[in-house]
Amino acid sequence: MHGRFLAEAMLDTTTTLDDVLFPPIETYDSGTLQVTDLHTIAWEKSGNPEGAPVVVIHGGPGGGGQPAYRQYFDPSKFNIIQFDQRGCGKSTPHAELRDNTTQAMVADIEALRVSFGIETWHVFGGSWGSTLSLIYAQTYPDRVISLVLRGIFMCRKSELHWFYQDGASHIFPDAFEPYREHIPKAEQANLIKAYYARLTSDDGDVRRAAAKQWTRWEMATSRLFPDPSYLEKAEDLDFAVAFARIECHYFINAIFVEEAHILNHASIIAHIPTVIVQGRYDVVCPARSAWELHKVLPNSSLVMVADAGHSMGEVSIARELVKATNAL
Ligand code: STX
């Protein structure tokens, strides 16, 4: 029950991401799965086809998979399965909000498992990927061998208010200003609602302008040491539109579950070995959620990383994630 706390007093500024991750690899297979009349999901496999299966659940929602995820697993030991959740990445239709709910995404994960003939698998997810991993595990507890989770997000009202309205704004007032000022004063009291109206506008220019500001805010705050190149993600308007529209749609709908759903149903997954890796200075998904989750999961360990924010691309977060997958 008691987690590990990393107490390194000194910042490690010489180790790079390449030093802690496995080398980049190509996929050995990829394809699509039509999950409804409307939605088709893109998937890929890498690593060892005979290895232990692990499914990677990406963030956002709407963030899409990334080749870099493959590097968090020993490719000789794992069969690494990634997919793009409804409406994002290479899944189609792009940025589609209809028939796009948490329950639908859980069903897609299960449909992928069945289509691959996999009995049980490890589940790996950060941020919204932790949210969806947990709800998937609570829906299909017998299919999940273990959970490796990062930057815990349970999408409660307090978490949304903190990041999108008033909280993180106290730490990043400079990055917050353009996000807030994109919205007229009269609507600033509820920024998620104001962004939702613009992100679902009939006018493509209005949608894209809102998506860019929304995405910049999240990219600017993801790391303890902001990385200017990370902000470029918001300039990729195809990425930004899917990311912002799908996130905002999920948040307006409280991710289609009751408040504190994950904590309320923790007993269902209490038996699953779980590692939680959390950056102490994560302002996107503050550490309180990781702490509260850890306390209701008796088989969890919490690694509180002393020198990191939210991103899986931060060296000390990546190091702990690799340690966790190596120990599976
Ligand atoms: N959303 C946090 C999240 O899941 C509240 C997230 N933030 N950035 C990302 O995901 C990407 C790295 C996937 C873009």
Short mmCIF file of C-alpha atoms and ligand atoms in Angstrom, two decimals:
data_model
loop_
_atom_site.label_atom_id
_atom_site.label_comp_id
_atom_site.label_asym_id
_atom_site.label_seq_id
_atom_site.Cartn_x
_atom_site.Cartn_y
_atom_site.Cartn_z
CA MET A 1 0.00 0.00 0.00
CA HIS A 2 2.83 2.36 0.74
CA GLY A 3 4.23 3.86 -2.40
CA ARG A 4 7.74 4.76 -3.28
CA PHE A 5 8.65 8.39 -3.16
CA LEU A 6 11.61 9.53 -5.16
CA ALA A 7 13.55 11.92 -3.11
CA GLU A 8 16.37 12.89 -5.44
CA ALA A 9 17.33 16.30 -4.29
CA MET A 10 19.24 17.19 -7.41
CA LEU A 11 17.83 17.80 -10.83
CA ASP A 12 19.21 15.44 -13.44
CA THR A 13 19.89 17.63 -16.45
CA THR A 14 22.29 15.36 -18.33
CA THR A 15 20.21 12.23 -18.93
CA THR A 16 18.16 12.42 -22.13
CA LEU A 17 15.00 10.63 -23.17
CA ASP A 18 17.05 8.41 -25.49
CA ASP A 19 19.03 7.19 -22.47
CA VAL A 20 15.96 5.84 -20.70
CA LEU A 21 13.69 4.66 -23.55
CA PHE A 22 14.05 1.66 -25.86
CA PRO A 23 15.17 2.52 -29.41
CA PRO A 24 12.52 3.54 -31.96
CA ILE A 25 10.92 0.57 -33.75
CA GLU A 26 8.58 0.11 -36.71
CA THR A 27 5.24 -1.66 -36.57
CA TYR A 28 5.01 -5.27 -37.75
CA ASP A 29 1.30 -4.98 -38.54
CA SER A 30 -1.42 -2.32 -38.77
CA GLY A 31 -5.01 -2.04 -39.88
CA THR A 32 -8.46 -0.75 -39.12
CA LEU A 33 -11.53 -2.08 -37.32
CA GLN A 34 -14.96 -0.76 -38.22
CA VAL A 35 -16.72 -0.46 -34.86
CA THR A 36 -20.02 1.16 -35.94
CA ASP A 37 -21.61 2.30 -39.21
CA LEU A 38 -19.97 5.65 -38.56
CA HIS A 39 -16.63 4.96 -36.82
CA THR A 40 -13.51 3.08 -37.90
CA ILE A 41 -10.57 2.67 -35.53
CA ALA A 42 -6.94 2.58 -36.71
CA TRP A 43 -4.61 0.19 -34.85
CA GLU A 44 -0.98 -0.95 -35.02
CA LYS A 45 1.19 -3.67 -33.49
CA SER A 46 4.90 -3.55 -32.73
CA GLY A 47 7.44 -5.51 -30.70
CA ASN A 48 7.26 -9.31 -30.39
CA PRO A 49 4.10 -10.93 -31.87
CA GLU A 50 4.57 -13.79 -29.36
CA GLY A 51 5.24 -11.42 -26.46
CA ALA A 52 3.00 -10.43 -23.57
CA PRO A 53 0.21 -8.26 -24.99
CA VAL A 54 -0.04 -4.68 -23.79
CA VAL A 55 -2.57 -2.13 -25.01
CA VAL A 56 -1.60 1.55 -24.97
CA ILE A 57 -4.40 4.01 -24.20
CA HIS A 58 -3.50 7.52 -25.37
CA GLY A 59 -4.44 10.85 -23.83
CA GLY A 60 -6.75 13.75 -24.61
CA PRO A 61 -9.31 12.38 -25.31
CA GLY A 62 -8.48 13.18 -28.90
CA GLY A 63 -4.67 13.07 -28.64
CA GLY A 64 -4.09 10.04 -30.88
CA GLY A 65 -1.34 7.45 -30.69
CA GLN A 66 2.33 8.22 -31.21
CA PRO A 67 5.28 6.10 -32.39
CA ALA A 68 7.15 7.11 -29.21
CA TYR A 69 4.79 4.99 -27.08
CA ARG A 70 6.45 1.89 -28.54
CA GLN A 71 9.70 2.87 -26.83
CA TYR A 72 8.28 2.39 -23.31
CA PHE A 73 8.33 -1.43 -23.67
CA ASP A 74 11.05 -4.04 -24.20
CA PRO A 75 10.26 -5.00 -27.82
CA SER A 76 11.57 -8.55 -27.29
CA LYS A 77 9.11 -9.14 -24.45
CA PHE A 78 5.95 -7.27 -25.40
CA ASN A 79 3.39 -7.38 -28.15
CA ILE A 80 2.65 -3.64 -28.17
CA ILE A 81 -0.82 -2.69 -29.39
CA GLN A 82 -1.80 0.91 -30.04
CA PHE A 83 -4.92 2.42 -31.53
CA ASP A 84 -6.36 5.86 -32.20
CA GLN A 85 -9.55 6.45 -30.20
CA ARG A 86 -12.75 7.51 -32.00
CA GLY A 87 -12.36 10.64 -34.09
CA CYS A 88 -8.62 11.17 -33.76
CA GLY A 89 -5.28 10.16 -35.28
CA LYS A 90 -5.92 7.95 -38.28
CA SER A 91 -9.36 6.86 -37.04
CA THR A 92 -12.31 8.12 -39.07
CA PRO A 93 -14.37 10.26 -39.37
CA HIS A 94 -11.85 12.85 -38.14
CA ALA A 95 -12.91 14.95 -35.11
CA GLU A 96 -16.37 13.32 -35.13
CA LEU A 97 -18.36 13.87 -31.93
CA ARG A 98 -21.47 11.87 -32.77
CA ASP A 99 -21.56 8.42 -31.19
CA ASN A 100 -18.40 9.32 -29.29
CA THR A 101 -18.65 8.44 -25.58
CA THR A 102 -16.57 6.79 -22.87
CA GLN A 103 -18.75 3.66 -23.06
CA ALA A 104 -18.22 3.51 -26.82
CA MET A 105 -14.45 3.77 -26.40
CA VAL A 106 -14.48 1.03 -23.75
CA ALA A 107 -16.43 -1.14 -26.19
CA ASP A 108 -13.82 -0.40 -28.90
CA ILE A 109 -10.96 -1.56 -26.67
CA GLU A 110 -12.83 -4.78 -25.98
CA ALA A 111 -13.65 -5.23 -29.68
CA LEU A 112 -9.95 -4.87 -30.52
CA ARG A 113 -9.00 -7.46 -27.88
CA VAL A 114 -11.54 -9.95 -29.25
CA SER A 115 -10.53 -9.31 -32.87
CA PHE A 116 -6.88 -10.03 -32.01
CA GLY A 117 -7.76 -13.24 -30.16
CA ILE A 118 -6.09 -12.00 -26.99
CA GLU A 119 -7.44 -13.44 -23.71
CA THR A 120 -5.95 -10.94 -21.26
CA TRP A 121 -3.56 -8.03 -21.60
CA HIS A 122 -1.59 -5.39 -19.75
CA VAL A 123 -3.04 -1.88 -19.96
CA PHE A 124 -0.85 1.24 -20.14
CA GLY A 125 -2.22 4.78 -20.18
CA GLY A 126 -1.45 8.34 -19.11
CA SER A 127 -3.63 11.34 -18.40
CA TRP A 128 -6.99 10.71 -20.16
CA GLY A 129 -5.37 7.38 -21.01
CA SER A 130 -5.38 6.65 -17.26
CA THR A 131 -9.07 7.60 -17.05
CA LEU A 132 -10.06 5.31 -19.90
CA SER A 133 -7.75 2.51 -18.73
CA LEU A 134 -9.40 2.57 -15.31
CA ILE A 135 -12.95 2.60 -16.67
CA TYR A 136 -12.07 -0.18 -19.13
CA ALA A 137 -10.63 -2.23 -16.25
CA GLN A 138 -13.73 -1.56 -14.15
CA THR A 139 -15.91 -2.77 -17.04
CA TYR A 140 -13.80 -5.83 -17.93
CA PRO A 141 -11.76 -6.56 -14.77
CA ASP A 142 -11.02 -10.15 -15.80
CA ARG A 143 -9.30 -9.04 -19.01
CA VAL A 144 -6.68 -6.81 -17.37
CA ILE A 145 -3.45 -8.37 -16.10
CA SER A 146 -1.97 -5.11 -14.81
CA LEU A 147 -2.29 -1.33 -15.04
CA VAL A 148 0.58 1.10 -15.56
CA LEU A 149 -0.85 4.60 -15.25
CA ARG A 150 0.65 8.08 -15.50
CA GLY A 151 -0.58 11.58 -14.62
CA ILE A 152 -3.86 10.46 -13.10
CA PHE A 153 -6.97 12.18 -14.41
CA MET A 154 -10.41 11.25 -13.11
CA CYS A 155 -12.23 14.14 -14.78
CA ARG A 156 -14.12 15.26 -11.72
CA LYS A 157 -15.57 18.79 -11.59
CA SER A 158 -12.67 19.92 -9.40
CA GLU A 159 -10.08 18.68 -11.90
CA LEU A 160 -11.76 20.41 -14.84
CA HIS A 161 -12.21 23.63 -12.87
CA TRP A 162 -8.56 23.54 -11.81
CA PHE A 163 -7.13 23.25 -15.31
CA TYR A 164 -9.64 24.95 -17.60
CA GLN A 165 -11.00 27.72 -15.36
CA ASP A 166 -9.11 28.71 -12.22
CA GLY A 167 -6.12 26.94 -10.67
CA ALA A 168 -3.37 26.22 -13.17
CA SER A 169 -3.96 29.83 -14.25
CA HIS A 170 -2.26 30.91 -11.01
CA ILE A 171 0.93 29.07 -11.98
CA PHE A 172 0.93 29.82 -15.72
CA PRO A 173 -0.77 33.25 -15.94
CA ASP A 174 1.21 34.05 -19.09
CA ALA A 175 0.04 30.98 -20.99
CA PHE A 176 -3.48 31.28 -19.57
CA GLU A 177 -4.07 34.80 -20.86
CA PRO A 178 -4.40 34.01 -24.58
CA TYR A 179 -6.60 31.00 -23.73
CA ARG A 180 -8.91 33.16 -21.61
CA GLU A 181 -8.82 36.24 -23.85
CA HIS A 182 -9.90 34.23 -26.88
CA ILE A 183 -13.32 34.32 -25.17
CA PRO A 184 -15.24 37.60 -24.67
CA LYS A 185 -15.47 38.85 -21.07
CA ALA A 186 -19.19 38.11 -20.86
CA GLU A 187 -18.52 34.39 -21.37
CA GLN A 188 -15.32 33.99 -19.37
CA ALA A 189 -17.09 32.69 -16.25
CA ASN A 190 -17.42 29.28 -17.95
CA LEU A 191 -14.55 28.78 -20.37
CA ILE A 192 -15.27 25.12 -21.19
CA LYS A 193 -18.82 26.09 -22.21
CA ALA A 194 -17.59 29.06 -24.23
CA TYR A 195 -14.99 26.93 -26.04
CA TYR A 196 -17.55 24.21 -26.70
CA ALA A 197 -19.77 26.71 -28.53
CA ARG A 198 -16.86 27.72 -30.77
CA LEU A 199 -15.43 24.24 -31.27
CA THR A 200 -18.85 23.08 -32.51
CA SER A 201 -19.53 26.19 -34.62
CA ASP A 202 -20.67 25.76 -38.23
CA ASP A 203 -17.82 28.07 -39.22
CA GLY A 204 -14.57 26.14 -39.75
CA ASP A 205 -12.44 29.22 -39.10
CA VAL A 206 -14.11 29.69 -35.71
CA ARG A 207 -13.55 26.03 -34.86
CA ARG A 208 -9.87 26.11 -35.85
CA ALA A 209 -9.09 29.39 -34.03
CA ALA A 210 -10.62 28.04 -30.80
CA ALA A 211 -8.86 24.68 -31.20
CA LYS A 212 -5.49 26.36 -31.54
CA GLN A 213 -5.84 28.37 -28.30
CA TRP A 214 -7.29 25.44 -26.36
CA THR A 215 -4.46 23.16 -27.47
CA ARG A 216 -1.72 25.75 -26.86
CA TRP A 217 -2.85 26.08 -23.25
CA GLU A 218 -2.54 22.36 -22.63
CA MET A 219 0.81 22.01 -24.45
CA ALA A 220 2.31 25.03 -22.68
CA THR A 221 1.61 23.59 -19.24
CA SER A 222 2.53 19.92 -19.71
CA ARG A 223 6.14 20.03 -18.59
CA LEU A 224 8.04 21.23 -15.58
CA PHE A 225 10.47 22.85 -18.04
CA PRO A 226 8.32 24.04 -20.94
CA ASP A 227 9.52 22.81 -24.33
CA PRO A 228 8.78 25.37 -27.07
CA SER A 229 8.72 22.62 -29.71
CA TYR A 230 5.83 21.04 -27.84
CA LEU A 231 3.74 24.12 -28.61
CA GLU A 232 4.05 23.34 -32.31
CA LYS A 233 1.47 20.60 -31.82
CA ALA A 234 -1.12 23.39 -31.58
CA GLU A 235 -0.04 24.72 -35.00
CA ASP A 236 -1.00 21.38 -36.56
CA LEU A 237 -4.65 22.31 -36.95
CA ASP A 238 -5.78 18.79 -37.89
CA PHE A 239 -4.35 17.59 -34.58
CA ALA A 240 -5.65 20.61 -32.63
CA VAL A 241 -9.21 20.41 -33.99
CA ALA A 242 -9.61 16.74 -33.08
CA PHE A 243 -7.89 17.17 -29.71
CA ALA A 244 -9.84 20.28 -28.65
CA ARG A 245 -13.24 19.22 -30.00
CA ILE A 246 -13.11 15.73 -28.53
CA GLU A 247 -11.73 16.87 -25.16
CA CYS A 248 -14.31 19.62 -24.84
CA HIS A 249 -17.16 17.29 -25.89
CA TYR A 250 -16.15 14.78 -23.22
CA PHE A 251 -15.78 17.46 -20.55
CA ILE A 252 -19.13 19.15 -21.32
CA ASN A 253 -20.66 15.71 -20.88
CA ALA A 254 -18.70 14.89 -17.68
CA ILE A 255 -17.21 11.94 -19.63
CA PHE A 256 -20.68 10.32 -19.66
CA VAL A 257 -20.35 8.90 -16.13
CA GLU A 258 -21.38 10.05 -12.67
CA GLU A 259 -19.08 12.31 -10.65
CA ALA A 260 -16.23 10.32 -9.02
CA HIS A 261 -17.21 7.19 -10.96
CA ILE A 262 -13.68 5.79 -10.85
CA LEU A 263 -13.22 6.17 -7.08
CA ASN A 264 -16.75 4.91 -6.40
CA HIS A 265 -16.04 1.69 -8.31
CA ALA A 266 -12.47 1.12 -7.13
CA SER A 267 -13.28 -2.17 -5.39
CA ILE A 268 -13.90 -3.83 -8.77
CA ILE A 269 -10.22 -3.42 -9.70
CA ALA A 270 -8.69 -3.70 -6.22
CA HIS A 271 -7.04 -7.03 -7.15
CA ILE A 272 -5.23 -5.73 -10.25
CA PRO A 273 -1.51 -4.94 -9.80
CA THR A 274 -1.22 -1.24 -10.56
CA VAL A 275 1.69 1.18 -10.82
CA ILE A 276 0.91 4.89 -10.71
CA VAL A 277 3.63 7.25 -11.96
CA GLN A 278 2.87 10.86 -11.08
CA GLY A 279 4.84 14.05 -11.57
CA ARG A 280 4.83 16.12 -8.39
CA TYR A 281 4.53 19.34 -10.42
CA ASP A 282 1.86 18.11 -12.82
CA VAL A 283 -0.41 21.14 -13.22
CA VAL A 284 -2.61 19.55 -15.92
CA CYS A 285 -3.56 16.63 -13.66
CA PRO A 286 -2.47 17.57 -10.14
CA ALA A 287 -1.08 14.87 -7.84
CA ARG A 288 -4.10 14.82 -5.55
CA SER A 289 -5.92 12.51 -7.95
CA ALA A 290 -3.01 10.05 -8.02
CA TRP A 291 -2.94 10.09 -4.23
CA GLU A 292 -6.70 9.53 -3.91
CA LEU A 293 -6.58 6.69 -6.43
CA HIS A 294 -3.61 5.05 -4.73
CA LYS A 295 -5.45 5.10 -1.41
CA VAL A 296 -8.42 3.12 -2.76
CA LEU A 297 -6.32 0.56 -4.70
CA PRO A 298 -4.61 -1.80 -2.23
CA ASN A 299 -2.55 -3.40 -5.00
CA SER A 300 -1.19 -0.11 -6.29
CA SER A 301 2.17 1.51 -5.82
CA LEU A 302 2.57 5.23 -6.27
CA VAL A 303 5.78 6.65 -7.68
CA MET A 304 5.75 10.38 -7.01
CA VAL A 305 8.39 11.81 -9.32
CA ALA A 306 10.06 14.74 -7.65
CA ASP A 307 11.22 16.59 -10.76
CA ALA A 308 8.48 16.38 -13.36
CA GLY A 309 5.18 17.74 -14.59
CA HIS A 310 2.56 15.98 -16.71
CA SER A 311 4.31 14.72 -19.81
CA MET A 312 5.42 11.18 -20.61
CA GLY A 313 8.24 12.88 -22.55
CA GLU A 314 9.90 14.11 -19.35
CA VAL A 315 13.00 12.04 -18.61
CA SER A 316 12.24 11.14 -15.01
CA ILE A 317 8.65 10.17 -15.85
CA ALA A 318 9.84 8.04 -18.77
CA ARG A 319 12.46 6.35 -16.59
CA GLU A 320 9.83 5.31 -14.05
CA LEU A 321 7.42 4.10 -16.72
CA VAL A 322 10.13 1.89 -18.26
CA LYS A 323 11.01 0.57 -14.79
CA ALA A 324 7.36 -0.30 -14.34
CA THR A 325 6.95 -2.12 -17.68
CA ASN A 326 10.26 -3.98 -17.19
CA ALA A 327 8.92 -5.27 -13.87
CA LEU A 328 5.65 -6.63 -15.31
N1 STX B 1 -6.26 16.14 -20.82
C1 STX B 1 -4.98 15.66 -20.52
C2 STX B 1 -4.51 14.66 -21.51
O1 STX B 1 -4.97 13.54 -21.54
C3 STX B 1 -6.98 16.75 -19.74
C4 STX B 1 -3.51 15.08 -22.45
N2 STX B 1 -2.91 16.22 -22.47
N3 STX B 1 -2.07 16.21 -23.55
C5 STX B 1 -2.17 15.05 -24.13
O2 STX B 1 -3.06 14.34 -23.47
C6 STX B 1 -1.43 14.58 -25.36
C7 STX B 1 0.02 14.44 -25.06
C8 STX B 1 -1.98 13.26 -25.82
C9 STX B 1 -1.58 15.58 -26.48
#
